[in-house]
Amino acid sequence: MKYFGGCDVGSTYTKAVIVDETGKMVAGTTVKSKIIAQESAEIAMKEVIDQVEGLNSSKDLEYLIGTGYGRNKVPFADENISEISCHAMGVHVTNPSVKAIIDIGGQDVKGISIDTDGTVKNFAMNDKCAAGTGRFFEAMARSFEMSLEQFSNLSLSAKNVIPITAQCTVFAESEVITLVGEGKPMDEIAAGIEMAVAKRCFVMSKKAGATDSITLTGGCAKNAGLKAAIEQVLKLKVVDLSIDPQLMGALGAAEYARQKGLAK
Amino acid sequence: MQDLKHLIKFENLLDDAANDLVKEAQAEGQYAIGYTCYHMPEVLLNVDNCFSTRMRAPRTGSIDISTYYMSNYTCEFARALLERGIEGGYEYLDGVAGVDACSAMNRCYEHLEVLECNKKPHFFVTHTDVPYKVEDYNVDQVATQMRLRLLDVMHEKLGIDVSDEAIRKAVEEHNELCRVVTEIGNFRKLENPPITGYEFHVISLVSYCCPTAKILPLLKETLEEIKTRKPDPKPWFRARVAIVGSEVDDLDLTRLLEEAGAMVVADRYCYGSFPGREEIRLNDDEDIVKQIARHYMMTSECPRYMAEEKIKQRRDTADRLAKEYGADGIIFEQMKYCDFWAFERPLASHILTEEYGWPTLSIDRSYNVHNSGQLRTRFQAFVEALEIKRIRRNAQEQEVVG
């Protein structure tokens, strides 16, 4: 059996996936990114290699593709492909009926619309600012003295939404601290935070031309409160994926590796 | 491909506004006139003993002081120029020929004067108005302004000969430069060009930033070299793109694009070769300054011209260039906080896609992009999408033939 790999080196998490020659995902992992991208890739790749019998190192893979911000730092990679293309392909092979993605990573937000063959039809991406990204949620959870998981469920019980006016992560953090200090309900503040990010996602998805059948990828896809807020602003039901949405970039890279490796 | 003989020399000339050729010309007694905009006819600054030098701020770092004077939400290019002026970067200039095209650049010119960024006793900053549309009466107005506010000032302050004969001579030299740069640029039309977009960007920029008489022999030599230069057998790029939009004098932007696999085949932006390197055709009947004014007004692609026909001209030019130079897609770029392109870009980039059928990537960017990871990702994703579209198109064509 031939195996193909994809390694998505993100700013906060590194993900790796191996698929077989039929395209079936046989291994996947998510590890916290190290400061050196190459190290993160090595750790993630070792984990997935260990999950597949008959593989001893990345060199045993027929083809390996790097993606994510550290895409050009993946050892033994045959080539690198942008995470925009990889997320589109990852979602396409997981659920071909999905036509658009909101990918919320550690340091950026992207709206991507997908063509019928899994390639990118159009995309939009935020600029340098970290507002509305994974880092933003980390900062907010810190303000609430909660884990990310606790924070992501907090807004679900809110009866009201307290709008957060600041867009900047730093100013928003200080606004949240003020609101908490004023004794405002924590779940309603959290709902305001989720809504602020959902609005940003709305803009990205519309810029990318997304109309229906949309899903979330990236680490923030697991944020239940955000998902609910996005469904509210988009007036759409977000499609749940059968595979961990955080792995979509790596899965897309592995699928591209499969297509390119078999065509070699 | 073998390196171009003068590439490193050219790159060094772009490292500083007061470059070696500028200093050499000044040491020979010539006067340097800085300018920032296509609305100011470059050729009129090259009359007699003057030479034009298009103002840049290479290696811009902090722009804190200019931001203090001009506020955060103004064009970064204008702020970067002021910052460089405050740092002493334009002390070499003998004058600045400004145009009243955008308010941000006007503030920059004013501050260069008010903050006494240049101590030369004869130093001057002059302004000319720019109309919103091109009509005969506007051409007359611009020509009059060029005489009163530019040529007369150059004559009074520096003793420059601004006779028709001197202007005609400058036009001849300018046209020769245009022919050389255009001929070099035309190699980009080839399927496997013997020049990269980055190299052309360097060549185009030195032609704006150095005295024409000094740079022309080097450019001619480069043209001859390119004529016989052998490209690598397989093209290095994955897609061909045309850039359209606002001011670009940042080589890193082209470098970033080309590193992502996109060969820049056409450059329709301020400081690019479209417009800028078209020959000026003169007749013997009409006032020469009026003819020059009309040439610049007709060829200008600046969104400061808001008339409907100019808006259409800009879209048609992007379409024509992309076709003529074999582009697969268009990058529509805009300097952050550029007033005019901020209005033009959002709509025009959609129209180019939906009405003209061009895959278009729309971006706003800083004056210096440095090594922006997010831009790199966008460029790479755009290249990947273009590449796949081309592969699909070729496959469909083969099916039809089969």
PDB file of C-alpha atoms in Angstrom, chain A residues 71 79-85 107-108 110 115 117 119-123 125-129 207 256 260, chain B residues 238 336 350 360-361 364 366 368-369 372-382 384-385 387-389 392:
ATOM      1  CA  ARG A  71       4.595  25.219   4.918  1.00  0.00           C
ATOM      2  CA  GLU A  79       6.342  20.712  -2.228  1.00  0.00           C
ATOM      3  CA  ASN A  80       4.151  23.191  -0.385  1.00  0.00           C
ATOM      4  CA  ILE A  81       0.637  24.411  -1.150  1.00  0.00           C
ATOM      5  CA  SER A  82      -1.159  27.338   0.482  1.00  0.00           C
ATOM      6  CA  GLU A  83      -3.552  26.495   3.298  1.00  0.00           C
ATOM      7  CA  ILE A  84      -6.351  28.166   1.340  1.00  0.00           C
ATOM      8  CA  SER A  85      -6.170  25.532  -1.407  1.00  0.00           C
ATOM      9  CA  GLN A 107      -3.689  34.362  13.327  1.00  0.00           C
ATOM     10  CA  ASP A 108      -6.105  34.852  10.443  1.00  0.00           C
ATOM     11  CA  LYS A 110     -10.397  33.279   5.702  1.00  0.00           C
ATOM     12  CA  ASP A 115     -15.344  24.721  -6.953  1.00  0.00           C
ATOM     13  CA  ASP A 117     -13.552  19.635  -8.041  1.00  0.00           C
ATOM     14  CA  THR A 119     -10.207  23.693  -5.987  1.00  0.00           C
ATOM     15  CA  VAL A 120     -10.573  27.277  -4.790  1.00  0.00           C
ATOM     16  CA  LYS A 121     -13.177  29.347  -6.577  1.00  0.00           C
ATOM     17  CA  ASN A 122     -12.571  32.524  -4.606  1.00  0.00           C
ATOM     18  CA  PHE A 123     -11.223  33.585  -1.229  1.00  0.00           C
ATOM     19  CA  MET A 125      -8.537  36.922   4.056  1.00  0.00           C
ATOM     20  CA  ASN A 126      -8.163  39.370   6.915  1.00  0.00           C
ATOM     21  CA  ASP A 127      -5.192  41.694   7.110  1.00  0.00           C
ATOM     22  CA  LYS A 128      -2.431  41.838   9.676  1.00  0.00           C
ATOM     23  CA  CYS A 129      -4.729  42.392  12.654  1.00  0.00           C
ATOM     24  CA  LYS A 207     -16.315  38.599   0.141  1.00  0.00           C
ATOM     25  CA  TYR A 256      -3.128  16.821  -3.069  1.00  0.00           C
ATOM     26  CA  LYS A 260       0.325  14.320  -7.347  1.00  0.00           C
TER      27      LYS A 260
ATOM     28  CA  ARG B 238       3.365  28.830 -12.609  1.00  0.00           C
ATOM     29  CA  LYS B 336      -3.524  51.561   2.330  1.00  0.00           C
ATOM     30  CA  HIS B 350     -15.414  42.909  -9.199  1.00  0.00           C
ATOM     31  CA  THR B 360      -8.703  38.978  -9.912  1.00  0.00           C
ATOM     32  CA  LEU B 361      -7.006  39.184  -6.547  1.00  0.00           C
ATOM     33  CA  ASP B 364      -4.597  46.647   0.016  1.00  0.00           C
ATOM     34  CA  SER B 366       1.500  48.880   3.142  1.00  0.00           C
ATOM     35  CA  ASN B 368       6.685  48.501   2.126  1.00  0.00           C
ATOM     36  CA  VAL B 369       5.335  44.948   2.198  1.00  0.00           C
ATOM     37  CA  SER B 372       4.376  39.719   4.704  1.00  0.00           C
ATOM     38  CA  GLY B 373       3.324  36.121   5.404  1.00  0.00           C
ATOM     39  CA  GLN B 374      -0.340  36.881   4.783  1.00  0.00           C
ATOM     40  CA  LEU B 375       0.309  38.474   1.410  1.00  0.00           C
ATOM     41  CA  ARG B 376       2.537  35.532   0.514  1.00  0.00           C
ATOM     42  CA  THR B 377      -0.315  33.111   1.330  1.00  0.00           C
ATOM     43  CA  ARG B 378      -2.795  35.121  -0.724  1.00  0.00           C
ATOM     44  CA  PHE B 379      -0.448  35.318  -3.683  1.00  0.00           C
ATOM     45  CA  GLN B 380       0.321  31.604  -3.523  1.00  0.00           C
ATOM     46  CA  ALA B 381      -3.372  30.646  -3.282  1.00  0.00           C
ATOM     47  CA  PHE B 382      -4.142  32.911  -6.243  1.00  0.00           C
ATOM     48  CA  GLU B 384      -2.570  27.866  -7.422  1.00  0.00           C
ATOM     49  CA  ALA B 385      -6.090  28.775  -8.522  1.00  0.00           C
ATOM     50  CA  GLU B 387      -2.600  27.304 -12.456  1.00  0.00           C
ATOM     51  CA  ILE B 388      -5.459  24.860 -11.976  1.00  0.00           C
ATOM     52  CA  LYS B 389      -7.761  26.936 -14.176  1.00  0.00           C
ATOM     53  CA  ARG B 392      -8.369  22.639 -16.893  1.00  0.00           C
TER      54      ARG B 392
END
